[in-house]
PDB file of C-alpha atoms in Angstrom:
ATOM      1  CA  MET A  25      23.335  12.515  44.226  1.00 69.00           C
ATOM      2  CA  GLN A  26      20.945   9.535  44.740  1.00 78.00           C
ATOM      3  CA  ASN A  27      18.014  11.929  45.159  1.00 81.00           C
ATOM      4  CA  LYS A  28      18.598  13.490  41.586  1.00 84.00           C
ATOM      5  CA  TYR A  29      18.247  10.213  40.052  1.00 85.00           C
ATOM      6  CA  ILE A  30      15.217   9.215  41.720  1.00 87.00           C
ATOM      7  CA  LEU A  31      13.867  12.802  41.031  1.00 87.00           C
ATOM      8  CA  ALA A  32      14.677  12.365  37.275  1.00 86.00           C
ATOM      9  CA  SER A  33      13.210   8.939  37.183  1.00 85.00           C
ATOM     10  CA  ILE A  34       9.938   9.917  38.647  1.00 85.00           C
ATOM     11  CA  SER A  35      10.026  13.003  36.386  1.00 84.00           C
ATOM     12  CA  VAL A  36      10.066  10.894  33.439  1.00 81.00           C
ATOM     13  CA  PHE A  37       7.903   8.108  34.558  1.00 82.00           C
ATOM     14  CA  LEU A  38       5.071  10.840  34.863  1.00 80.00           C
ATOM     15  CA  LEU A  39       5.833  12.575  32.044  1.00 77.00           C
ATOM     16  CA  GLY A  40       4.348   9.623  30.243  1.00 73.00           C
ATOM     17  CA  PHE A  41       1.015   9.928  32.124  1.00 72.00           C
ATOM     18  CA  VAL A  42       0.738  13.636  31.553  1.00 69.00           C
ATOM     19  CA  SER A  43       1.286  13.310  28.006  1.00 66.00           C
ATOM     20  CA  MET A  44      -1.404  10.540  27.514  1.00 63.00           C
ATOM     21  CA  ALA A  45      -3.771  12.645  29.521  1.00 55.00           C
ATOM     22  CA  GLN A  46      -3.625  15.254  26.776  1.00 58.00           C
ATOM     23  CA  GLY A  47      -6.491  14.980  24.489  1.00 63.00           C
ATOM     24  CA  SER A  48      -6.414  15.516  21.063  1.00 69.00           C
ATOM     25  CA  THR A  49      -9.161  15.961  18.722  1.00 76.00           C
ATOM     26  CA  PRO A  50      -9.457  13.456  15.688  1.00 76.00           C
ATOM     27  CA  PRO A  51      -8.569  14.680  12.306  1.00 80.00           C
ATOM     28  CA  PRO A  52     -11.294  15.561   9.840  1.00 87.00           C
ATOM     29  CA  PRO A  53     -12.635  12.564   7.467  1.00 90.00           C
ATOM     30  CA  MET A  54     -10.675  12.572   4.232  1.00 90.00           C
ATOM     31  CA  PRO A  55     -12.693  13.767   1.019  1.00 88.00           C
ATOM     32  CA  PRO A  56     -14.389  11.200  -1.229  1.00 85.00           C
ATOM     33  CA  PRO A  57     -11.793  10.040  -3.948  1.00 79.00           C
ATOM     34  CA  PRO A  58     -12.377  11.586  -7.227  1.00 77.00           C
ATOM     35  CA  PRO A  59     -14.447   9.191 -10.011  1.00 78.00           C
ATOM     36  CA  GLY A  60     -12.244   6.745 -11.633  1.00 73.00           C
ATOM     37  CA  LEU A  61     -11.542   6.371 -15.009  1.00 65.00           C
ATOM     38  CA  SER A  62     -13.336   3.498 -17.320  1.00 66.00           C
ATOM     39  CA  VAL A  63     -10.956   0.767 -18.503  1.00 61.00           C
ATOM     40  CA  ASP A  64     -13.478  -0.896 -20.524  1.00 67.00           C
ATOM     41  CA  GLY A  65     -12.018  -0.108 -23.853  1.00 66.00           C
ATOM     42  CA  GLY A  66      -8.753  -0.777 -22.896  1.00 79.00           C
ATOM     43  CA  ILE A  67      -9.394  -4.114 -21.785  1.00 83.00           C
ATOM     44  CA  ALA A  68     -11.311  -5.072 -24.914  1.00 82.00           C
ATOM     45  CA  ALA A  69      -8.253  -4.029 -27.006  1.00 86.00           C
ATOM     46  CA  LEU A  70      -5.957  -5.760 -24.852  1.00 89.00           C
ATOM     47  CA  PHE A  71      -8.173  -9.039 -25.168  1.00 91.00           C
ATOM     48  CA  ALA A  72      -8.045  -8.671 -28.993  1.00 93.00           C
ATOM     49  CA  ILE A  73      -4.340  -8.233 -29.138  1.00 95.00           C
ATOM     50  CA  ALA A  74      -3.996 -11.205 -27.115  1.00 95.00           C
ATOM     51  CA  MET A  75      -6.513 -13.240 -29.131  1.00 97.00           C
ATOM     52  CA  ALA A  76      -4.569 -12.338 -32.216  1.00 97.00           C
ATOM     53  CA  TYR A  77      -1.233 -13.133 -30.931  1.00 97.00           C
ATOM     54  CA  GLY A  78      -2.395 -16.637 -29.447  1.00 95.00           C
ATOM     55  CA  ILE A  79      -3.829 -17.661 -32.703  1.00 95.00           C
ATOM     56  CA  TYR A  80      -0.690 -16.653 -34.526  1.00 95.00           C
ATOM     57  CA  LYS A  81       1.369 -18.548 -32.183  1.00 93.00           C
ATOM     58  CA  ALA A  82      -0.837 -21.515 -32.415  1.00 92.00           C
ATOM     59  CA  PHE A  83      -0.857 -21.347 -36.369  1.00 91.00           C
ATOM     60  CA  LYS A  84       2.945 -20.945 -36.308  1.00 90.00           C
ATOM     61  CA  LEU A  85       3.448 -24.034 -33.882  1.00 87.00           C
ATOM     62  CA  SER A  86       1.061 -26.091 -35.887  1.00 85.00           C
ATOM     63  CA  SER A  87       2.804 -25.366 -39.362  1.00 83.00           C
ATOM     64  CA  LYS A  88       6.113 -26.186 -37.819  1.00 79.00           C
ATOM     65  CA  GLN A  89       4.993 -29.908 -36.642  1.00 78.00           C
ATOM     66  CA  ALA A  90       3.175 -30.386 -39.859  1.00 68.00           C
ATOM     67  CA  SER A  91       6.435 -29.884 -41.874  1.00 61.00           C
TER      68      SER A  91
END
């Protein structure tokens, strides 16, 4: 019975070495990513909307304090 456990332990121990010895080829390189879309127009529009909203809030705040 003791010999079975020793044999099983040695088999499991050596199985790790055998599996590490297996050579594998590296995967092929990934293809280059597709070209991205430009975001220049969207950023300009967002900036314009943010400026208009900021001016509106500043004007509204200053008119409340003047009253």
